[in-house]
């Protein structure tokens, strides 16, 4: 297991579209395990492969307090969605920035598990928000993209400064 480096906005690699996984093999399972370790270490409630510079459609999520409910989604697809709700979001790739984003309230997701078997899951609340946030990463989208240009410019400036200071 290994903790991977997380790309920080505005990194152009966060805006690339990820490719589907064609076979869930040991290499993919190793990446999943490293992503989970990286998410827990951060700490975060979700992580998409795009954030660790892997252009594959893989996400890990654990919204539990006890950090013992890891959910793995390979090639996730939202097959139905209803309602809409706004909530405050953050992102490990956009440190210390929080802003309201509107998402579907309830979703049904289809994905492959770590054995390559297909499953479906109904999600609402924070889990639904997190899954939609992660699938956006696979499509090269970051929550900042939903904000006004003015807010995007402010965030870009703030994080560029932050990166210069930590360099
Ligand atoms: O850790 C995270 N918290 C969070 C809070 C509200 C909405 C979405 C998230 S996902 C984020 C981890 C992350 O950046 N995943 O891509
Ligand atoms: Ni994120």
CSV table of N, CA and C and ligand atoms in Angstrom, one decimal:
chain,number,residue,atom,x,y,z
A,1,UNK,N,0.8,-1.2,0.0
A,1,UNK,CA,0.0,0.0,0.0
A,1,UNK,C,0.9,1.2,0.0
A,2,UNK,N,0.3,2.3,-0.6
A,2,UNK,CA,1.1,3.5,-0.6
A,2,UNK,C,0.2,4.7,-0.6
A,3,UNK,N,0.7,5.8,-0.1
A,3,UNK,CA,-0.1,7.1,-0.1
A,3,UNK,C,0.4,7.8,-1.3
A,4,UNK,N,-0.6,8.2,-2.2
A,4,UNK,CA,-0.2,8.8,-3.5
A,4,UNK,C,-0.3,10.3,-3.4
A,5,UNK,N,0.4,11.0,-4.2
A,5,UNK,CA,0.3,12.5,-4.3
A,5,UNK,C,-1.1,12.9,-4.9
A,6,UNK,N,-1.7,13.9,-4.3
A,6,UNK,CA,-3.0,14.4,-4.9
A,6,UNK,C,-2.7,15.7,-5.7
A,7,UNK,N,-3.2,15.7,-6.9
A,7,UNK,CA,-3.1,16.9,-7.8
A,7,UNK,C,-3.9,18.0,-7.2
A,8,UNK,N,-3.3,19.2,-7.3
A,8,UNK,CA,-4.0,20.4,-6.7
A,8,UNK,C,-4.4,21.4,-7.9
A,9,UNK,N,-5.7,21.8,-7.8
A,9,UNK,CA,-6.2,22.8,-8.7
A,9,UNK,C,-5.4,24.1,-8.6
A,10,UNK,N,-5.1,24.8,-9.7
A,10,UNK,CA,-5.5,24.5,-11.1
A,10,UNK,C,-4.5,23.7,-11.8
A,11,UNK,N,-4.6,22.4,-11.8
A,11,UNK,CA,-3.7,21.5,-12.5
A,11,UNK,C,-4.4,21.0,-13.7
A,12,UNK,N,-3.9,21.2,-14.9
A,12,UNK,CA,-4.7,20.8,-16.1
A,12,UNK,C,-5.0,19.3,-16.2
A,13,UNK,N,-4.3,18.5,-15.5
A,13,UNK,CA,-4.5,17.1,-15.5
A,13,UNK,C,-5.9,16.7,-14.8
A,14,UNK,N,-6.4,17.7,-13.9
A,14,UNK,CA,-7.7,17.5,-13.3
A,14,UNK,C,-8.8,17.6,-14.3
A,15,UNK,N,-8.5,18.1,-15.5
A,15,UNK,CA,-9.6,18.4,-16.5
A,15,UNK,C,-9.5,17.4,-17.6
A,16,UNK,N,-8.9,16.3,-17.4
A,16,UNK,CA,-8.8,15.3,-18.5
A,16,UNK,C,-9.9,14.2,-18.2
A,17,UNK,N,-10.5,13.7,-19.3
A,17,UNK,CA,-11.6,12.7,-19.1
A,17,UNK,C,-10.9,11.3,-19.0
A,18,UNK,N,-11.4,10.5,-18.0
A,18,UNK,CA,-10.8,9.2,-17.7
A,18,UNK,C,-11.4,8.1,-18.6
A,19,UNK,N,-10.6,7.1,-18.9
A,19,UNK,CA,-11.1,6.0,-19.7
A,19,UNK,C,-11.6,4.8,-18.8
A,20,UNK,N,-12.6,4.1,-19.3
A,20,UNK,CA,-13.1,3.0,-18.6
A,20,UNK,C,-12.1,1.9,-18.4
A,21,UNK,N,-12.2,1.2,-17.3
A,21,UNK,CA,-11.3,0.0,-17.0
A,21,UNK,C,-11.9,-1.1,-17.8
A,22,UNK,N,-11.0,-1.8,-18.5
A,22,UNK,CA,-11.6,-3.0,-19.3
A,22,UNK,C,-11.5,-4.3,-18.5
A,23,UNK,N,-10.4,-4.5,-17.7
A,23,UNK,CA,-10.4,-5.7,-16.9
A,23,UNK,C,-10.0,-5.3,-15.4
A,24,UNK,N,-10.7,-5.8,-14.5
A,24,UNK,CA,-10.4,-5.5,-13.1
A,24,UNK,C,-9.4,-6.6,-12.6
A,25,UNK,N,-8.1,-6.3,-12.7
A,25,UNK,CA,-7.1,-7.2,-12.4
A,25,UNK,C,-6.3,-6.8,-11.2
A,26,UNK,N,-5.2,-7.5,-10.8
A,26,UNK,CA,-4.5,-7.1,-9.6
A,26,UNK,C,-3.9,-5.7,-9.7
A,27,UNK,N,-3.5,-5.2,-10.9
A,27,UNK,CA,-3.0,-3.9,-11.0
A,27,UNK,C,-4.1,-2.9,-10.6
A,28,UNK,N,-5.3,-3.1,-11.0
A,28,UNK,CA,-6.4,-2.2,-10.7
A,28,UNK,C,-6.7,-2.3,-9.2
A,29,UNK,N,-6.7,-3.5,-8.6
A,29,UNK,CA,-6.9,-3.7,-7.2
A,29,UNK,C,-5.9,-3.0,-6.3
A,30,UNK,N,-4.6,-3.0,-6.8
A,30,UNK,CA,-3.6,-2.3,-6.1
A,30,UNK,C,-3.8,-0.8,-6.1
A,31,UNK,N,-4.2,-0.3,-7.3
A,31,UNK,CA,-4.5,1.1,-7.4
A,31,UNK,C,-5.7,1.5,-6.4
A,32,UNK,N,-6.7,0.6,-6.4
A,32,UNK,CA,-7.9,0.9,-5.5
A,32,UNK,C,-7.4,0.9,-4.1
A,33,UNK,N,-6.5,0.0,-3.7
A,33,UNK,CA,-6.1,-0.1,-2.3
A,33,UNK,C,-5.2,1.2,-2.0
A,34,UNK,N,-4.4,1.6,-2.9
A,34,UNK,CA,-3.6,2.8,-2.7
A,34,UNK,C,-4.5,4.1,-2.6
A,35,UNK,N,-5.5,4.1,-3.5
A,35,UNK,CA,-6.5,5.2,-3.4
A,35,UNK,C,-7.2,5.3,-2.1
A,36,UNK,N,-7.6,4.1,-1.6
A,36,UNK,CA,-8.3,4.1,-0.3
A,36,UNK,C,-7.4,4.6,0.8
A,37,UNK,N,-6.1,4.1,0.8
A,37,UNK,CA,-5.2,4.6,1.8
A,37,UNK,C,-4.9,6.1,1.8
A,38,UNK,N,-4.8,6.6,0.5
A,38,UNK,CA,-4.6,8.0,0.3
A,38,UNK,C,-5.8,8.8,0.8
A,39,UNK,N,-7.0,8.3,0.5
A,39,UNK,CA,-8.3,9.0,1.0
A,39,UNK,C,-8.3,9.1,2.5
A,40,UNK,N,-8.1,7.9,3.2
A,40,UNK,CA,-8.1,7.9,4.6
A,40,UNK,C,-7.0,8.8,5.3
A,41,UNK,N,-5.9,8.8,4.6
A,41,UNK,CA,-4.8,9.6,5.2
A,41,UNK,C,-5.0,11.1,5.1
A,42,UNK,N,-5.8,11.5,4.0
A,42,UNK,CA,-5.9,12.9,3.7
A,42,UNK,C,-6.3,13.8,4.8
A,43,UNK,N,-7.4,13.6,5.6
A,43,UNK,CA,-8.5,12.6,5.3
A,43,UNK,C,-9.6,13.2,4.4
A,44,UNK,N,-10.2,12.3,3.7
A,44,UNK,CA,-11.4,12.7,2.8
A,44,UNK,C,-12.4,11.6,2.8
A,45,UNK,N,-13.6,12.0,2.3
A,45,UNK,CA,-14.7,11.0,2.2
A,45,UNK,C,-14.8,10.4,0.9
A,46,UNK,N,-14.0,10.8,-0.1
A,46,UNK,CA,-14.0,10.2,-1.4
A,46,UNK,C,-12.7,10.6,-2.1
A,47,UNK,N,-12.4,9.8,-3.2
A,47,UNK,CA,-11.2,10.1,-4.0
A,47,UNK,C,-11.5,9.5,-5.4
A,48,UNK,N,-11.1,10.2,-6.4
A,48,UNK,CA,-11.2,9.7,-7.8
A,48,UNK,C,-9.8,9.5,-8.3
A,49,UNK,N,-9.7,8.5,-9.2
A,49,UNK,CA,-8.3,8.2,-9.8
A,49,UNK,C,-7.7,9.4,-10.4
A,50,UNK,N,-8.5,10.3,-11.0
A,50,UNK,CA,-8.0,11.5,-11.7
A,50,UNK,C,-7.1,12.3,-10.7
A,51,UNK,N,-7.5,12.3,-9.4
A,51,UNK,CA,-6.8,13.2,-8.4
A,51,UNK,C,-5.4,12.6,-8.1
A,52,UNK,N,-5.2,11.4,-8.4
A,52,UNK,CA,-3.8,10.8,-8.2
A,52,UNK,C,-3.2,10.5,-9.5
A,53,UNK,N,-3.6,11.3,-10.5
A,53,UNK,CA,-3.0,11.3,-11.8
A,53,UNK,C,-3.1,9.9,-12.6
A,54,UNK,N,-4.2,9.3,-12.4
A,54,UNK,CA,-4.5,8.0,-13.1
A,54,UNK,C,-5.8,8.3,-13.9
A,55,UNK,N,-5.7,8.1,-15.2
A,55,UNK,CA,-6.9,8.4,-16.1
A,55,UNK,C,-7.8,7.2,-16.2
A,56,UNK,N,-8.2,6.7,-15.1
A,56,UNK,CA,-9.1,5.5,-15.1
A,56,UNK,C,-10.3,5.8,-14.4
A,57,UNK,N,-11.5,5.2,-14.8
A,57,UNK,CA,-12.8,5.4,-14.1
A,57,UNK,C,-12.9,4.6,-12.9
A,58,UNK,N,-12.3,5.1,-11.8
A,58,UNK,CA,-12.3,4.4,-10.5
A,58,UNK,C,-12.5,5.5,-9.4
A,59,UNK,N,-13.5,5.2,-8.5
A,59,UNK,CA,-13.6,6.1,-7.3
A,59,UNK,C,-13.7,5.2,-6.1
A,60,UNK,N,-13.3,5.8,-5.0
A,60,UNK,CA,-13.5,5.2,-3.6
A,60,UNK,C,-14.2,6.2,-2.8
A,61,UNK,N,-15.1,5.7,-1.9
A,61,UNK,CA,-15.9,6.6,-1.1
A,61,UNK,C,-16.0,5.9,0.3
A,62,UNK,N,-15.9,6.7,1.4
A,62,UNK,CA,-16.3,6.2,2.7
A,62,UNK,C,-16.8,7.4,3.5
A,63,UNK,N,-18.1,7.5,3.7
A,63,UNK,CA,-18.7,8.7,4.4
A,63,UNK,C,-18.9,8.4,5.9
A,64,UNK,N,-18.5,7.1,6.3
A,64,UNK,CA,-18.8,6.8,7.7
A,64,UNK,C,-17.9,7.5,8.7
A,65,UNK,N,-18.4,7.7,9.9
A,65,UNK,CA,-17.5,8.3,11.0
A,65,UNK,C,-16.4,7.3,11.3
A,66,UNK,N,-16.7,6.0,11.3
A,66,UNK,CA,-15.8,5.0,11.8
A,66,UNK,C,-14.8,4.6,10.7
A,67,UNK,N,-14.9,5.1,9.5
A,67,UNK,CA,-14.0,4.8,8.4
A,67,UNK,C,-13.8,3.3,8.1
A,68,UNK,N,-15.0,2.6,8.2
A,68,UNK,CA,-14.9,1.2,8.0
A,68,UNK,C,-16.0,0.8,7.0
A,69,UNK,N,-16.4,1.7,6.1
A,69,UNK,CA,-17.4,1.4,5.1
A,69,UNK,C,-16.9,1.8,3.7
A,70,UNK,N,-15.8,1.3,3.3
A,70,UNK,CA,-15.2,1.6,2.0
A,70,UNK,C,-16.1,1.1,0.9
A,71,UNK,N,-16.4,2.0,0.0
A,71,UNK,CA,-17.2,1.7,-1.2
A,71,UNK,C,-16.3,1.9,-2.4
A,72,UNK,N,-16.2,1.0,-3.3
A,72,UNK,CA,-15.4,1.0,-4.5
A,72,UNK,C,-16.3,1.0,-5.7
A,73,UNK,N,-16.1,1.9,-6.6
A,73,UNK,CA,-16.9,2.0,-7.9
A,73,UNK,C,-16.0,2.1,-9.1
A,74,UNK,N,-16.0,1.0,-9.9
A,74,UNK,CA,-15.2,1.0,-11.1
A,74,UNK,C,-16.2,1.2,-12.3
A,75,UNK,N,-15.8,2.1,-13.2
A,75,UNK,CA,-16.7,2.4,-14.3
A,75,UNK,C,-18.1,2.8,-13.8
A,76,UNK,N,-18.2,3.7,-12.8
A,76,UNK,CA,-19.6,4.0,-12.3
A,76,UNK,C,-20.4,4.8,-13.3
A,77,UNK,N,-21.7,4.5,-13.3
A,77,UNK,CA,-22.7,5.2,-14.1
A,77,UNK,C,-23.9,5.6,-13.3
A,78,UNK,N,-24.4,6.8,-13.4
A,78,UNK,CA,-25.6,7.1,-12.8
A,78,UNK,C,-26.8,6.7,-13.7
A,79,UNK,N,-27.6,5.7,-13.2
A,79,UNK,CA,-28.6,5.2,-14.1
A,79,UNK,C,-30.0,5.9,-13.9
A,80,UNK,N,-30.1,6.5,-12.7
A,80,UNK,CA,-31.3,7.4,-12.5
A,80,UNK,C,-31.0,8.4,-11.5
A,81,UNK,N,-31.7,9.5,-11.6
A,81,UNK,CA,-31.5,10.6,-10.6
A,81,UNK,C,-32.8,11.3,-10.4
A,82,UNK,N,-33.1,11.8,-9.2
A,82,UNK,CA,-34.2,12.6,-9.0
A,82,UNK,C,-34.0,13.7,-7.9
A,83,UNK,N,-34.8,14.8,-8.1
A,83,UNK,CA,-34.7,15.9,-7.1
A,83,UNK,C,-33.4,16.7,-7.3
A,84,UNK,N,-33.3,17.7,-6.5
A,84,UNK,CA,-32.1,18.5,-6.6
A,84,UNK,C,-31.9,19.2,-5.2
A,85,UNK,N,-30.7,19.3,-4.8
A,85,UNK,CA,-30.4,19.9,-3.5
A,85,UNK,C,-29.0,20.5,-3.5
A,86,UNK,N,-28.9,21.7,-2.8
A,86,UNK,CA,-27.7,22.4,-2.7
A,86,UNK,C,-27.0,22.0,-1.4
A,87,UNK,N,-25.7,21.8,-1.5
A,87,UNK,CA,-24.9,21.6,-0.2
A,87,UNK,C,-23.5,22.1,-0.4
A,88,UNK,N,-22.9,22.3,0.8
A,88,UNK,CA,-21.5,22.8,0.8
A,88,UNK,C,-20.5,21.7,0.4
A,89,UNK,N,-19.7,22.0,-0.6
A,89,UNK,CA,-18.7,21.0,-1.0
A,89,UNK,C,-17.3,21.5,-0.8
A,90,UNK,N,-16.4,20.5,-0.6
A,90,UNK,CA,-15.0,20.8,-0.6
A,90,UNK,C,-14.3,19.7,-1.4
A,91,UNK,N,-13.0,19.8,-1.6
A,91,UNK,CA,-12.3,18.8,-2.5
A,91,UNK,C,-10.9,18.8,-2.0
A,92,UNK,N,-10.3,17.6,-2.0
A,92,UNK,CA,-8.9,17.4,-1.6
A,92,UNK,C,-8.0,18.1,-2.6
A,93,UNK,N,-8.5,18.3,-3.8
A,93,UNK,CA,-7.7,18.9,-4.9
A,93,UNK,C,-7.8,20.5,-4.8
A,94,UNK,N,-8.7,20.9,-3.9
A,94,UNK,CA,-9.0,22.4,-3.8
A,94,UNK,C,-8.9,22.7,-2.3
A,95,UNK,N,-7.8,22.6,-1.7
A,95,UNK,CA,-7.7,22.7,-0.2
A,95,UNK,C,-8.2,24.0,0.4
A,96,UNK,N,-9.0,23.8,1.5
A,96,UNK,CA,-9.5,25.0,2.3
A,96,UNK,C,-10.5,25.8,1.6
A,97,UNK,N,-11.1,25.4,0.5
A,97,UNK,CA,-12.2,26.1,-0.2
A,97,UNK,C,-13.5,25.3,-0.1
A,98,UNK,N,-14.5,26.0,0.3
A,98,UNK,CA,-15.8,25.3,0.4
A,98,UNK,C,-16.9,26.2,-0.3
A,99,UNK,N,-17.8,25.6,-1.1
A,99,UNK,CA,-18.8,26.4,-1.7
A,99,UNK,C,-20.0,25.6,-2.0
A,100,UNK,N,-21.2,26.2,-2.0
A,100,UNK,CA,-22.4,25.4,-2.3
A,100,UNK,C,-22.5,25.0,-3.8
A,101,UNK,N,-22.9,23.7,-4.0
A,101,UNK,CA,-23.1,23.2,-5.3
A,101,UNK,C,-24.4,22.4,-5.3
A,102,UNK,N,-25.2,22.5,-6.4
A,102,UNK,CA,-26.5,21.9,-6.5
A,102,UNK,C,-26.3,20.5,-7.2
A,103,UNK,N,-26.8,19.5,-6.7
A,103,UNK,CA,-26.7,18.1,-7.2
A,103,UNK,C,-28.1,17.4,-7.2
A,104,UNK,N,-28.2,16.3,-7.9
A,104,UNK,CA,-29.4,15.4,-7.7
A,104,UNK,C,-29.4,15.0,-6.3
A,105,UNK,N,-30.7,14.8,-5.8
A,105,UNK,CA,-30.9,14.5,-4.4
A,105,UNK,C,-30.8,13.0,-4.1
A,106,UNK,N,-31.3,12.2,-5.1
A,106,UNK,CA,-31.2,10.8,-5.0
A,106,UNK,C,-30.7,10.2,-6.3
A,107,UNK,N,-29.8,9.2,-6.2
A,107,UNK,CA,-29.3,8.6,-7.5
A,107,UNK,C,-29.3,7.1,-7.3
A,108,UNK,N,-29.3,6.5,-8.5
A,108,UNK,CA,-29.0,5.0,-8.5
A,108,UNK,C,-27.8,4.9,-9.4
A,109,UNK,N,-26.8,4.2,-8.9
A,109,UNK,CA,-25.5,4.0,-9.5
A,109,UNK,C,-25.2,2.6,-9.9
A,110,UNK,N,-24.7,2.3,-11.1
A,110,UNK,CA,-24.3,1.0,-11.5
A,110,UNK,C,-22.8,1.0,-11.6
A,111,UNK,N,-22.0,0.0,-11.1
A,111,UNK,CA,-20.6,0.0,-11.2
A,111,UNK,C,-20.1,-1.4,-11.1
A,112,UNK,N,-18.8,-1.6,-11.3
A,112,UNK,CA,-18.1,-2.9,-11.0
A,112,UNK,C,-17.5,-2.8,-9.6
A,113,UNK,N,-17.4,-3.9,-8.9
A,113,UNK,CA,-16.8,-4.0,-7.6
A,113,UNK,C,-15.3,-4.5,-7.8
A,114,UNK,N,-14.6,-4.8,-6.8
A,114,UNK,CA,-13.2,-5.1,-6.9
A,114,UNK,C,-12.9,-6.5,-7.5
A,115,UNK,N,-14.0,-7.2,-7.7
A,115,UNK,CA,-13.9,-8.5,-8.4
A,115,UNK,C,-14.4,-8.4,-9.8
A,116,UNK,N,-14.8,-7.2,-10.2
A,116,UNK,CA,-15.2,-7.0,-11.6
A,116,UNK,C,-16.7,-7.4,-11.8
A,117,UNK,N,-17.4,-7.6,-10.7
A,117,UNK,CA,-18.8,-7.9,-10.7
A,117,UNK,C,-19.7,-6.6,-10.7
A,118,UNK,N,-20.7,-6.6,-11.5
A,118,UNK,CA,-21.6,-5.4,-11.5
A,118,UNK,C,-22.5,-5.4,-10.3
A,119,UNK,N,-22.7,-4.2,-9.8
A,119,UNK,CA,-23.7,-4.0,-8.7
A,119,UNK,C,-24.4,-2.7,-8.9
A,120,UNK,N,-25.5,-2.5,-8.2
A,120,UNK,CA,-26.3,-1.2,-8.2
A,120,UNK,C,-26.5,-0.8,-6.8
A,121,UNK,N,-26.5,0.5,-6.6
A,121,UNK,CA,-26.6,1.1,-5.3
A,121,UNK,C,-27.5,2.3,-5.4
A,122,UNK,N,-28.5,2.5,-4.4
A,122,UNK,CA,-29.2,3.7,-4.3
A,122,UNK,C,-28.6,4.6,-3.3
A,123,UNK,N,-28.4,5.9,-3.6
A,123,UNK,CA,-27.8,6.8,-2.6
A,123,UNK,C,-28.5,8.1,-2.5
A,124,UNK,N,-28.5,8.6,-1.3
A,124,UNK,CA,-29.1,10.0,-1.1
A,124,UNK,C,-28.2,10.7,-0.1
A,125,UNK,N,-28.5,11.9,0.3
A,125,UNK,CA,-27.7,12.6,1.3
A,125,UNK,C,-26.3,12.8,0.8
A,126,UNK,N,-25.4,12.7,1.8
A,126,UNK,CA,-24.0,13.0,1.6
A,126,UNK,C,-23.4,12.0,0.6
A,127,UNK,N,-23.8,10.7,0.7
A,127,UNK,CA,-23.3,9.7,-0.2
A,127,UNK,C,-23.6,10.0,-1.6
A,128,UNK,N,-24.8,10.5,-1.9
A,128,UNK,CA,-25.2,10.9,-3.3
A,128,UNK,C,-24.3,12.1,-3.7
A,129,UNK,N,-24.1,13.0,-2.9
A,129,UNK,CA,-23.3,14.2,-3.2
A,129,UNK,C,-21.9,13.8,-3.5
A,130,UNK,N,-21.4,12.9,-2.7
A,130,UNK,CA,-20.0,12.5,-2.9
A,130,UNK,C,-19.8,11.7,-4.2
A,131,UNK,N,-20.7,10.8,-4.4
A,131,UNK,CA,-20.6,10.0,-5.7
A,131,UNK,C,-20.6,10.9,-6.9
A,132,UNK,N,-21.5,11.9,-6.9
A,132,UNK,CA,-21.6,12.8,-8.0
A,132,UNK,C,-20.4,13.6,-8.2
A,133,UNK,N,-19.8,14.1,-7.0
A,133,UNK,CA,-18.6,14.8,-7.0
A,133,UNK,C,-17.4,14.0,-7.6
A,134,UNK,N,-17.4,12.7,-7.2
A,134,UNK,CA,-16.3,11.9,-7.7
A,134,UNK,C,-16.5,11.5,-9.2
A,135,UNK,N,-17.7,11.3,-9.6
A,135,UNK,CA,-17.9,11.0,-11.1
A,135,UNK,C,-17.5,12.2,-11.9
A,136,UNK,N,-17.8,13.4,-11.4
A,136,UNK,CA,-17.4,14.6,-12.1
A,136,UNK,C,-15.9,14.6,-12.3
A,137,UNK,N,-15.1,14.2,-11.3
A,137,UNK,CA,-13.6,14.1,-11.5
A,137,UNK,C,-13.3,13.2,-12.7
A,138,UNK,N,-14.0,12.1,-12.8
A,138,UNK,CA,-13.7,11.2,-13.9
A,138,UNK,C,-14.0,11.8,-15.3
A,139,UNK,N,-14.9,12.8,-15.3
A,139,UNK,CA,-15.2,13.5,-16.5
A,139,UNK,C,-14.4,14.8,-16.6
A,140,UNK,N,-13.4,15.0,-15.8
A,140,UNK,CA,-12.5,16.2,-15.9
A,140,UNK,C,-13.1,17.4,-15.2
A,141,UNK,N,-14.1,17.2,-14.4
A,141,UNK,CA,-14.8,18.4,-13.7
A,141,UNK,C,-14.4,18.5,-12.3
A,142,UNK,N,-14.2,19.7,-11.8
A,142,UNK,CA,-14.0,20.0,-10.4
A,142,UNK,C,-15.1,20.9,-9.9
A,143,UNK,N,-15.5,20.8,-8.7
A,143,UNK,CA,-16.7,21.6,-8.2
A,143,UNK,C,-16.6,23.1,-8.5
A,144,UNK,N,-15.3,23.6,-8.5
A,144,UNK,CA,-15.0,25.0,-8.8
A,144,UNK,C,-15.6,25.4,-10.2
A,145,UNK,N,-15.7,24.4,-11.1
A,145,UNK,CA,-16.2,24.7,-12.4
A,145,UNK,C,-17.7,25.2,-12.4
A,146,UNK,N,-18.4,24.9,-11.3
A,146,UNK,CA,-19.8,25.3,-11.2
A,146,UNK,C,-20.0,26.7,-10.7
A,147,UNK,N,-18.9,27.3,-10.2
A,147,UNK,CA,-19.0,28.6,-9.5
A,147,UNK,C,-18.8,29.7,-10.6
A,148,UNK,N,-19.1,30.9,-10.2
A,148,UNK,CA,-19.0,32.1,-11.1
A,148,UNK,C,-17.5,32.3,-11.5
A,149,UNK,N,-17.3,32.9,-12.6
A,149,UNK,CA,-15.9,33.2,-13.1
A,149,UNK,C,-15.1,33.9,-12.0
A,150,UNK,N,-15.8,34.9,-11.4
A,150,UNK,CA,-15.1,35.7,-10.4
A,150,UNK,C,-14.6,34.8,-9.2
A,151,UNK,N,-15.5,33.9,-8.8
A,151,UNK,CA,-15.1,33.0,-7.7
A,151,UNK,C,-14.0,32.1,-8.2
A,152,UNK,N,-14.1,31.6,-9.4
A,152,UNK,CA,-13.0,30.7,-9.9
A,152,UNK,C,-11.7,31.4,-10.0
A,153,UNK,N,-11.7,32.7,-10.4
A,153,UNK,CA,-10.5,33.5,-10.5
A,153,UNK,C,-9.8,33.6,-9.1
A,154,UNK,N,-10.7,33.9,-8.1
A,154,UNK,CA,-10.2,34.1,-6.8
A,154,UNK,C,-9.6,32.8,-6.2
A,155,UNK,N,-10.2,31.7,-6.5
A,155,UNK,CA,-9.7,30.4,-6.0
A,155,UNK,C,-8.4,30.1,-6.7
A,156,UNK,N,-8.3,30.3,-8.0
A,156,UNK,CA,-7.1,30.0,-8.7
A,156,UNK,C,-5.9,30.9,-8.2
A,157,UNK,N,-6.2,32.1,-7.9
A,157,UNK,CA,-5.2,33.0,-7.4
A,157,UNK,C,-4.7,32.6,-6.0
A,158,UNK,N,-5.7,32.2,-5.2
A,158,UNK,CA,-5.4,31.8,-3.8
A,158,UNK,C,-4.5,30.6,-3.8
A,159,UNK,N,-4.9,29.6,-4.6
A,159,UNK,CA,-4.2,28.3,-4.6
A,159,UNK,C,-2.8,28.4,-5.3
A,160,UNK,N,-2.7,29.3,-6.3
A,160,UNK,CA,-1.4,29.5,-6.9
A,160,UNK,C,-0.4,30.1,-5.9
A,161,UNK,N,-0.9,31.0,-5.1
A,161,UNK,CA,-0.1,31.6,-4.1
A,161,UNK,C,0.3,30.6,-3.0
A,162,UNK,N,-0.7,29.8,-2.6
A,162,UNK,CA,-0.5,28.7,-1.6
A,162,UNK,C,0.5,27.7,-2.1
A,163,UNK,N,0.5,27.4,-3.4
A,163,UNK,CA,1.5,26.4,-3.9
A,163,UNK,C,2.9,27.0,-4.0
A,164,UNK,N,3.0,28.3,-4.3
A,164,UNK,CA,4.3,29.0,-4.3
A,164,UNK,C,4.9,29.0,-2.9
A,165,UNK,N,4.0,29.2,-1.8
A,165,UNK,CA,4.5,29.3,-0.5
A,165,UNK,C,5.0,27.9,0.0
A,166,UNK,N,4.3,26.8,-0.4
A,166,UNK,CA,4.7,25.5,0.1
A,166,UNK,C,5.9,24.9,-0.8
A,167,UNK,N,6.2,25.6,-1.9
A,167,UNK,CA,7.3,25.1,-2.8
A,167,UNK,C,8.6,25.3,-2.2
B,1,LIG,O1,-13.4,14.9,1.4
B,1,LIG,C1,-14.3,15.4,0.7
B,1,LIG,N1,-15.3,16.0,1.3
B,1,LIG,C2,-16.4,16.4,0.5
B,1,LIG,C3,-17.4,17.2,1.2
B,1,LIG,C4,-18.5,17.6,0.5
B,1,LIG,C5,-18.7,17.3,-0.8
B,1,LIG,C6,-17.8,16.5,-1.5
B,1,LIG,C7,-16.7,16.0,-0.8
B,1,LIG,S1,-15.6,15.0,-1.6
B,1,LIG,C8,-14.1,15.4,-0.8
B,1,LIG,C9,-12.9,14.5,-1.2
B,1,LIG,C10,-12.7,14.7,-2.7
B,1,LIG,O2,-12.1,15.7,-3.1
B,1,LIG,N2,-13.1,13.9,-3.6
B,1,LIG,O3,-12.9,14.1,-4.9
B,2,LIG,NI1,-12.8,16.2,-5.1
